[in-house]
């Protein structure tokens, strides 16, 4: 249980080591589980992929030259006619000693002018974009696809909004895909508030609302089916946002994301968003093979602290031992360890292999209404409670009403 908004922990985010003997038709993503996939190295068509502060930027970032990578980037040399400009449009010193030439100054001006849509988008938000958001928006503006890896709550959806704005300005359609219907419903409400109800549609397994709208929210499976069954639905499509793209590593559902990325027309830009992709650079290399120019943007800054708790019969406990500074350590909370040991002794200890367990009564799961009550007591509401079936959701709602 985590005190903070987020999605169910679908994957650990650990680096997936792909094998070299997997049989698969076409390029295979390095996010697929071991035994199913192997990565395809090489930056592919459209230029190289950066590594968010540890590599060179993607070449050909649109008018005005390349844009540097996230947070720790150095200036890009040789922009336009000889100038140098950073990703935020705020020019860093032009490489070279001596006064800036008129040609270099003009090139820097053209680079800033090319990024004017990002400046205008930032002004419409009412707050300053973070560096990684700026870099990702600049990539979309330059015609690249982007892979954005940033912690939960860091504002990855802002990049998606910029991409949708650009698609609408070019009179092209945008699809926003999510892995589960609950997230699709949430994004449908959010985008309807921003763009107007008549401008946003929804397609899930059991709902179809304005499927021909300029912006359509859908589950990823719906988009995969479109690719094979309804080519007309993809007419004038300019952008696809793949939220929670780390689901591609799922052993059972991952092929859906893989097929979408491979089968989408090359004229469609992709904005892939995730909080748990740990091998983003490797994944970006594979994306560049199947999608063309891809910019990888990584941010490690977590603006929303993530605290993990365990609910026991004694109440809500921190999973990790707190430090004197108030931060959490990487050591398990001693209270939980001692409590678990005490309950084990009370039940007579662990059963021997092959022997029937005897001793105290079996521990009963904590009812859902008690979980909600404990969260309320700690001022942790509202919260997201994940129940992985429709019947379970209905039963949980009845429990809380009782």
PDB file of C-alpha atoms in Angstrom, residues 27-245:
ATOM      1  CA  UNK A  27      12.039  -6.508 -34.050  1.00  0.00           C
ATOM      2  CA  UNK A  28      11.428  -7.490 -30.452  1.00  0.00           C
ATOM      3  CA  UNK A  29      11.310  -5.079 -27.531  1.00  0.00           C
ATOM      4  CA  UNK A  30      13.853  -5.381 -24.696  1.00  0.00           C
ATOM      5  CA  UNK A  31      11.022  -4.856 -22.218  1.00  0.00           C
ATOM      6  CA  UNK A  32       9.520  -8.255 -23.018  1.00  0.00           C
ATOM      7  CA  UNK A  33      10.159 -10.934 -20.361  1.00  0.00           C
ATOM      8  CA  UNK A  34      13.133 -13.249 -20.538  1.00  0.00           C
ATOM      9  CA  UNK A  35      12.436 -16.135 -22.863  1.00  0.00           C
ATOM     10  CA  UNK A  36      10.186 -14.082 -25.104  1.00  0.00           C
ATOM     11  CA  UNK A  37      12.272 -11.348 -26.591  1.00  0.00           C
ATOM     12  CA  UNK A  38      15.693  -9.990 -27.367  1.00  0.00           C
ATOM     13  CA  UNK A  39      16.578  -6.363 -28.033  1.00  0.00           C
ATOM     14  CA  UNK A  40      17.543  -4.970 -31.378  1.00  0.00           C
ATOM     15  CA  UNK A  41      20.510  -2.700 -31.053  1.00  0.00           C
ATOM     16  CA  UNK A  42      21.139   0.330 -33.186  1.00  0.00           C
ATOM     17  CA  UNK A  43      19.544   3.701 -33.324  1.00  0.00           C
ATOM     18  CA  UNK A  44      17.667   2.919 -36.542  1.00  0.00           C
ATOM     19  CA  UNK A  45      16.497   5.447 -39.075  1.00  0.00           C
ATOM     20  CA  UNK A  46      16.156   9.021 -38.109  1.00  0.00           C
ATOM     21  CA  UNK A  47      19.218   9.548 -35.964  1.00  0.00           C
ATOM     22  CA  UNK A  48      20.636   8.378 -32.672  1.00  0.00           C
ATOM     23  CA  UNK A  49      18.818   8.158 -29.369  1.00  0.00           C
ATOM     24  CA  UNK A  50      20.098  10.140 -26.416  1.00  0.00           C
ATOM     25  CA  UNK A  51      20.376   8.785 -22.901  1.00  0.00           C
ATOM     26  CA  UNK A  52      18.957  11.658 -20.889  1.00  0.00           C
ATOM     27  CA  UNK A  53      22.141  13.350 -19.857  1.00  0.00           C
ATOM     28  CA  UNK A  54      24.721  10.736 -20.781  1.00  0.00           C
ATOM     29  CA  UNK A  55      24.785  10.837 -24.572  1.00  0.00           C
ATOM     30  CA  UNK A  56      24.494  13.081 -27.569  1.00  0.00           C
ATOM     31  CA  UNK A  57      21.072  14.411 -28.570  1.00  0.00           C
ATOM     32  CA  UNK A  58      18.915  13.016 -31.335  1.00  0.00           C
ATOM     33  CA  UNK A  59      19.957  14.496 -34.631  1.00  0.00           C
ATOM     34  CA  UNK A  60      17.493  16.480 -36.651  1.00  0.00           C
ATOM     35  CA  UNK A  61      15.256  17.882 -33.923  1.00  0.00           C
ATOM     36  CA  UNK A  62      13.381  20.082 -36.345  1.00  0.00           C
ATOM     37  CA  UNK A  63      13.851  23.735 -37.234  1.00  0.00           C
ATOM     38  CA  UNK A  64      16.710  25.309 -35.393  1.00  0.00           C
ATOM     39  CA  UNK A  65      18.797  22.194 -34.717  1.00  0.00           C
ATOM     40  CA  UNK A  66      18.987  19.580 -31.995  1.00  0.00           C
ATOM     41  CA  UNK A  67      17.707  19.887 -28.462  1.00  0.00           C
ATOM     42  CA  UNK A  68      19.781  18.711 -25.543  1.00  0.00           C
ATOM     43  CA  UNK A  69      18.854  15.948 -23.108  1.00  0.00           C
ATOM     44  CA  UNK A  70      17.312  16.138 -19.663  1.00  0.00           C
ATOM     45  CA  UNK A  71      18.655  17.912 -16.622  1.00  0.00           C
ATOM     46  CA  UNK A  72      22.384  17.473 -17.120  1.00  0.00           C
ATOM     47  CA  UNK A  73      22.836  18.286 -20.797  1.00  0.00           C
ATOM     48  CA  UNK A  74      25.613  20.310 -22.317  1.00  0.00           C
ATOM     49  CA  UNK A  75      24.956  22.836 -25.090  1.00  0.00           C
ATOM     50  CA  UNK A  76      24.450  21.518 -28.593  1.00  0.00           C
ATOM     51  CA  UNK A  77      27.105  22.797 -30.934  1.00  0.00           C
ATOM     52  CA  UNK A  78      26.564  23.723 -34.515  1.00  0.00           C
ATOM     53  CA  UNK A  79      22.896  24.721 -34.454  1.00  0.00           C
ATOM     54  CA  UNK A  80      21.644  26.208 -37.709  1.00  0.00           C
ATOM     55  CA  UNK A  81      24.341  28.492 -39.047  1.00  0.00           C
ATOM     56  CA  UNK A  82      26.821  27.996 -36.239  1.00  0.00           C
ATOM     57  CA  UNK A  83      25.083  28.849 -32.984  1.00  0.00           C
ATOM     58  CA  UNK A  84      24.269  26.791 -29.922  1.00  0.00           C
ATOM     59  CA  UNK A  85      21.020  26.710 -27.972  1.00  0.00           C
ATOM     60  CA  UNK A  86      19.746  24.610 -25.092  1.00  0.00           C
ATOM     61  CA  UNK A  87      16.520  22.583 -24.953  1.00  0.00           C
ATOM     62  CA  UNK A  88      14.533  25.196 -23.086  1.00  0.00           C
ATOM     63  CA  UNK A  89      15.128  27.786 -25.752  1.00  0.00           C
ATOM     64  CA  UNK A  90      17.268  29.709 -23.285  1.00  0.00           C
ATOM     65  CA  UNK A  91      20.508  30.069 -25.202  1.00  0.00           C
ATOM     66  CA  UNK A  92      23.746  28.967 -23.634  1.00  0.00           C
ATOM     67  CA  UNK A  93      26.994  30.563 -24.767  1.00  0.00           C
ATOM     68  CA  UNK A  94      27.810  29.839 -28.368  1.00  0.00           C
ATOM     69  CA  UNK A  95      30.802  27.574 -28.633  1.00  0.00           C
ATOM     70  CA  UNK A  96      33.902  29.386 -29.634  1.00  0.00           C
ATOM     71  CA  UNK A  97      35.962  32.185 -28.196  1.00  0.00           C
ATOM     72  CA  UNK A  98      35.233  35.798 -29.011  1.00  0.00           C
ATOM     73  CA  UNK A  99      32.132  37.817 -29.875  1.00  0.00           C
ATOM     74  CA  UNK A 100      29.083  36.106 -31.349  1.00  0.00           C
ATOM     75  CA  UNK A 101      28.870  36.522 -35.108  1.00  0.00           C
ATOM     76  CA  UNK A 102      25.690  37.915 -36.701  1.00  0.00           C
ATOM     77  CA  UNK A 103      25.118  34.549 -38.361  1.00  0.00           C
ATOM     78  CA  UNK A 104      25.354  32.716 -35.019  1.00  0.00           C
ATOM     79  CA  UNK A 105      23.072  35.216 -33.320  1.00  0.00           C
ATOM     80  CA  UNK A 106      20.521  34.822 -36.121  1.00  0.00           C
ATOM     81  CA  UNK A 107      20.721  31.027 -35.846  1.00  0.00           C
ATOM     82  CA  UNK A 108      20.085  31.244 -32.098  1.00  0.00           C
ATOM     83  CA  UNK A 109      17.107  33.508 -32.754  1.00  0.00           C
ATOM     84  CA  UNK A 110      15.678  31.026 -35.285  1.00  0.00           C
ATOM     85  CA  UNK A 111      16.137  28.185 -32.790  1.00  0.00           C
ATOM     86  CA  UNK A 112      14.224  30.092 -30.114  1.00  0.00           C
ATOM     87  CA  UNK A 113      11.574  31.020 -32.652  1.00  0.00           C
ATOM     88  CA  UNK A 114      11.153  27.359 -33.607  1.00  0.00           C
ATOM     89  CA  UNK A 115      10.396  26.533 -29.970  1.00  0.00           C
ATOM     90  CA  UNK A 116       7.811  29.296 -29.627  1.00  0.00           C
ATOM     91  CA  UNK A 117       4.911  26.778 -29.487  1.00  0.00           C
ATOM     92  CA  UNK A 118       6.457  25.242 -26.372  1.00  0.00           C
ATOM     93  CA  UNK A 119       6.741  28.703 -24.811  1.00  0.00           C
ATOM     94  CA  UNK A 120       3.092  29.406 -25.638  1.00  0.00           C
ATOM     95  CA  UNK A 121       2.013  26.045 -24.209  1.00  0.00           C
ATOM     96  CA  UNK A 122       3.933  26.752 -21.006  1.00  0.00           C
ATOM     97  CA  UNK A 123       2.247  30.140 -20.695  1.00  0.00           C
ATOM     98  CA  UNK A 124      -1.185  28.493 -21.051  1.00  0.00           C
ATOM     99  CA  UNK A 125      -0.452  26.157 -18.143  1.00  0.00           C
ATOM    100  CA  UNK A 126       0.315  28.884 -15.644  1.00  0.00           C
ATOM    101  CA  UNK A 127       3.459  27.159 -14.356  1.00  0.00           C
ATOM    102  CA  UNK A 128       6.968  26.541 -15.646  1.00  0.00           C
ATOM    103  CA  UNK A 129       7.724  23.272 -17.373  1.00  0.00           C
ATOM    104  CA  UNK A 130      10.335  21.026 -15.819  1.00  0.00           C
ATOM    105  CA  UNK A 131      13.422  20.463 -17.940  1.00  0.00           C
ATOM    106  CA  UNK A 132      12.422  16.930 -18.954  1.00  0.00           C
ATOM    107  CA  UNK A 133       8.946  18.124 -19.952  1.00  0.00           C
ATOM    108  CA  UNK A 134      10.487  20.845 -22.094  1.00  0.00           C
ATOM    109  CA  UNK A 135      12.832  18.383 -23.771  1.00  0.00           C
ATOM    110  CA  UNK A 136      10.017  15.933 -24.554  1.00  0.00           C
ATOM    111  CA  UNK A 137       7.761  18.686 -25.932  1.00  0.00           C
ATOM    112  CA  UNK A 138      10.618  19.949 -28.110  1.00  0.00           C
ATOM    113  CA  UNK A 139      11.057  16.429 -29.477  1.00  0.00           C
ATOM    114  CA  UNK A 140       7.385  16.173 -30.430  1.00  0.00           C
ATOM    115  CA  UNK A 141       7.530  19.628 -31.967  1.00  0.00           C
ATOM    116  CA  UNK A 142      10.495  18.534 -34.098  1.00  0.00           C
ATOM    117  CA  UNK A 143       8.606  15.532 -35.491  1.00  0.00           C
ATOM    118  CA  UNK A 144      10.186  12.874 -33.293  1.00  0.00           C
ATOM    119  CA  UNK A 145       8.474  10.234 -31.201  1.00  0.00           C
ATOM    120  CA  UNK A 146       9.362  10.356 -27.500  1.00  0.00           C
ATOM    121  CA  UNK A 147       9.853   7.900 -24.657  1.00  0.00           C
ATOM    122  CA  UNK A 148       9.345   9.682 -21.332  1.00  0.00           C
ATOM    123  CA  UNK A 149      10.424   7.883 -18.161  1.00  0.00           C
ATOM    124  CA  UNK A 150       9.686   9.826 -14.971  1.00  0.00           C
ATOM    125  CA  UNK A 151       8.335   8.961 -11.511  1.00  0.00           C
ATOM    126  CA  UNK A 152       4.640   8.833 -10.714  1.00  0.00           C
ATOM    127  CA  UNK A 153       3.280  12.330 -10.140  1.00  0.00           C
ATOM    128  CA  UNK A 154       6.093  14.038 -12.070  1.00  0.00           C
ATOM    129  CA  UNK A 155       3.757  15.369 -14.762  1.00  0.00           C
ATOM    130  CA  UNK A 156       4.260  13.075 -17.748  1.00  0.00           C
ATOM    131  CA  UNK A 157       0.706  13.792 -18.893  1.00  0.00           C
ATOM    132  CA  UNK A 158       1.771  17.389 -19.606  1.00  0.00           C
ATOM    133  CA  UNK A 159       3.857  16.052 -22.490  1.00  0.00           C
ATOM    134  CA  UNK A 160       0.796  14.211 -23.787  1.00  0.00           C
ATOM    135  CA  UNK A 161      -1.277  17.394 -23.612  1.00  0.00           C
ATOM    136  CA  UNK A 162       1.300  19.285 -25.665  1.00  0.00           C
ATOM    137  CA  UNK A 163       1.272  16.539 -28.273  1.00  0.00           C
ATOM    138  CA  UNK A 164      -2.537  16.630 -28.437  1.00  0.00           C
ATOM    139  CA  UNK A 165      -2.475  20.424 -28.814  1.00  0.00           C
ATOM    140  CA  UNK A 166      -0.028  20.138 -31.706  1.00  0.00           C
ATOM    141  CA  UNK A 167      -2.079  17.431 -33.401  1.00  0.00           C
ATOM    142  CA  UNK A 168      -5.257  19.499 -33.128  1.00  0.00           C
ATOM    143  CA  UNK A 169      -3.464  22.589 -34.438  1.00  0.00           C
ATOM    144  CA  UNK A 170      -2.444  20.549 -37.496  1.00  0.00           C
ATOM    145  CA  UNK A 171      -6.050  19.282 -37.799  1.00  0.00           C
ATOM    146  CA  UNK A 172      -4.986  15.723 -37.112  1.00  0.00           C
ATOM    147  CA  UNK A 173      -6.411  13.218 -34.624  1.00  0.00           C
ATOM    148  CA  UNK A 174      -4.833  12.000 -31.381  1.00  0.00           C
ATOM    149  CA  UNK A 175      -5.409   8.694 -29.574  1.00  0.00           C
ATOM    150  CA  UNK A 176      -4.704   8.337 -25.841  1.00  0.00           C
ATOM    151  CA  UNK A 177      -4.367   4.672 -24.849  1.00  0.00           C
ATOM    152  CA  UNK A 178      -4.299   3.173 -21.350  1.00  0.00           C
ATOM    153  CA  UNK A 179      -3.951  -0.422 -20.109  1.00  0.00           C
ATOM    154  CA  UNK A 180      -7.197  -0.605 -18.109  1.00  0.00           C
ATOM    155  CA  UNK A 181     -10.712   0.776 -18.493  1.00  0.00           C
ATOM    156  CA  UNK A 182     -10.620   2.629 -15.171  1.00  0.00           C
ATOM    157  CA  UNK A 183      -7.698   4.739 -16.397  1.00  0.00           C
ATOM    158  CA  UNK A 184      -9.410   5.286 -19.736  1.00  0.00           C
ATOM    159  CA  UNK A 185     -12.493   6.614 -17.956  1.00  0.00           C
ATOM    160  CA  UNK A 186     -10.324   8.926 -15.838  1.00  0.00           C
ATOM    161  CA  UNK A 187      -8.436  10.327 -18.836  1.00  0.00           C
ATOM    162  CA  UNK A 188     -11.700  10.733 -20.736  1.00  0.00           C
ATOM    163  CA  UNK A 189     -13.051  12.965 -17.977  1.00  0.00           C
ATOM    164  CA  UNK A 190      -9.829  14.979 -17.713  1.00  0.00           C
ATOM    165  CA  UNK A 191      -9.485  15.564 -21.453  1.00  0.00           C
ATOM    166  CA  UNK A 192     -13.192  16.391 -21.801  1.00  0.00           C
ATOM    167  CA  UNK A 193     -12.740  19.126 -19.204  1.00  0.00           C
ATOM    168  CA  UNK A 194      -9.757  20.550 -21.106  1.00  0.00           C
ATOM    169  CA  UNK A 195     -10.959  20.325 -24.708  1.00  0.00           C
ATOM    170  CA  UNK A 196     -14.745  20.158 -24.375  1.00  0.00           C
ATOM    171  CA  UNK A 197     -17.053  17.145 -24.283  1.00  0.00           C
ATOM    172  CA  UNK A 198     -17.727  17.172 -28.045  1.00  0.00           C
ATOM    173  CA  UNK A 199     -14.009  17.049 -28.862  1.00  0.00           C
ATOM    174  CA  UNK A 200     -13.184  13.872 -26.906  1.00  0.00           C
ATOM    175  CA  UNK A 201     -14.363  10.284 -27.423  1.00  0.00           C
ATOM    176  CA  UNK A 202     -14.047   7.040 -25.470  1.00  0.00           C
ATOM    177  CA  UNK A 203     -13.632   3.469 -26.707  1.00  0.00           C
ATOM    178  CA  UNK A 204     -13.380   0.550 -24.278  1.00  0.00           C
ATOM    179  CA  UNK A 205     -14.633  -3.005 -24.284  1.00  0.00           C
ATOM    180  CA  UNK A 206     -18.134  -1.948 -23.253  1.00  0.00           C
ATOM    181  CA  UNK A 207     -18.386   1.770 -24.119  1.00  0.00           C
ATOM    182  CA  UNK A 208     -18.322   3.717 -27.368  1.00  0.00           C
ATOM    183  CA  UNK A 209     -18.722   7.482 -27.035  1.00  0.00           C
ATOM    184  CA  UNK A 210     -17.988   9.776 -30.000  1.00  0.00           C
ATOM    185  CA  UNK A 211     -15.495   7.387 -31.673  1.00  0.00           C
ATOM    186  CA  UNK A 212     -14.927   9.896 -34.499  1.00  0.00           C
ATOM    187  CA  UNK A 213     -13.901  12.752 -32.186  1.00  0.00           C
ATOM    188  CA  UNK A 214     -10.553  14.550 -32.766  1.00  0.00           C
ATOM    189  CA  UNK A 215      -9.244  13.105 -29.474  1.00  0.00           C
ATOM    190  CA  UNK A 216     -10.189   9.543 -28.505  1.00  0.00           C
ATOM    191  CA  UNK A 217      -9.280   7.729 -25.283  1.00  0.00           C
ATOM    192  CA  UNK A 218      -9.177   3.934 -25.518  1.00  0.00           C
ATOM    193  CA  UNK A 219      -7.653   0.801 -24.088  1.00  0.00           C
ATOM    194  CA  UNK A 220      -4.580  -0.412 -25.928  1.00  0.00           C
ATOM    195  CA  UNK A 221      -6.366  -3.587 -27.048  1.00  0.00           C
ATOM    196  CA  UNK A 222      -8.959  -1.463 -28.874  1.00  0.00           C
ATOM    197  CA  UNK A 223      -6.201   0.289 -30.839  1.00  0.00           C
ATOM    198  CA  UNK A 224      -4.564  -3.047 -31.687  1.00  0.00           C
ATOM    199  CA  UNK A 225      -7.883  -4.310 -33.060  1.00  0.00           C
ATOM    200  CA  UNK A 226      -8.263  -1.125 -35.120  1.00  0.00           C
ATOM    201  CA  UNK A 227      -4.903  -1.733 -36.766  1.00  0.00           C
ATOM    202  CA  UNK A 228      -6.095  -5.075 -38.105  1.00  0.00           C
ATOM    203  CA  UNK A 229      -9.813  -4.457 -38.663  1.00  0.00           C
ATOM    204  CA  UNK A 230     -10.616  -0.810 -39.364  1.00  0.00           C
ATOM    205  CA  UNK A 231      -8.049   1.120 -41.371  1.00  0.00           C
ATOM    206  CA  UNK A 232     -10.493   3.980 -41.890  1.00  0.00           C
ATOM    207  CA  UNK A 233     -10.421   4.728 -38.146  1.00  0.00           C
ATOM    208  CA  UNK A 234      -6.717   5.563 -38.489  1.00  0.00           C
ATOM    209  CA  UNK A 235      -7.276   8.168 -41.206  1.00  0.00           C
ATOM    210  CA  UNK A 236      -5.683  11.506 -40.351  1.00  0.00           C
ATOM    211  CA  UNK A 237      -4.157  10.076 -37.155  1.00  0.00           C
ATOM    212  CA  UNK A 238      -1.171  12.159 -36.072  1.00  0.00           C
ATOM    213  CA  UNK A 239      -0.322  11.064 -32.515  1.00  0.00           C
ATOM    214  CA  UNK A 240      -0.719   8.012 -30.289  1.00  0.00           C
ATOM    215  CA  UNK A 241      -0.016   8.318 -26.559  1.00  0.00           C
ATOM    216  CA  UNK A 242       0.847   5.001 -24.922  1.00  0.00           C
ATOM    217  CA  UNK A 243       0.354   5.562 -21.200  1.00  0.00           C
ATOM    218  CA  UNK A 244       1.967   2.987 -18.888  1.00  0.00           C
ATOM    219  CA  UNK A 245       4.010   1.612 -21.790  1.00  0.00           C
TER     220      UNK A 245
END
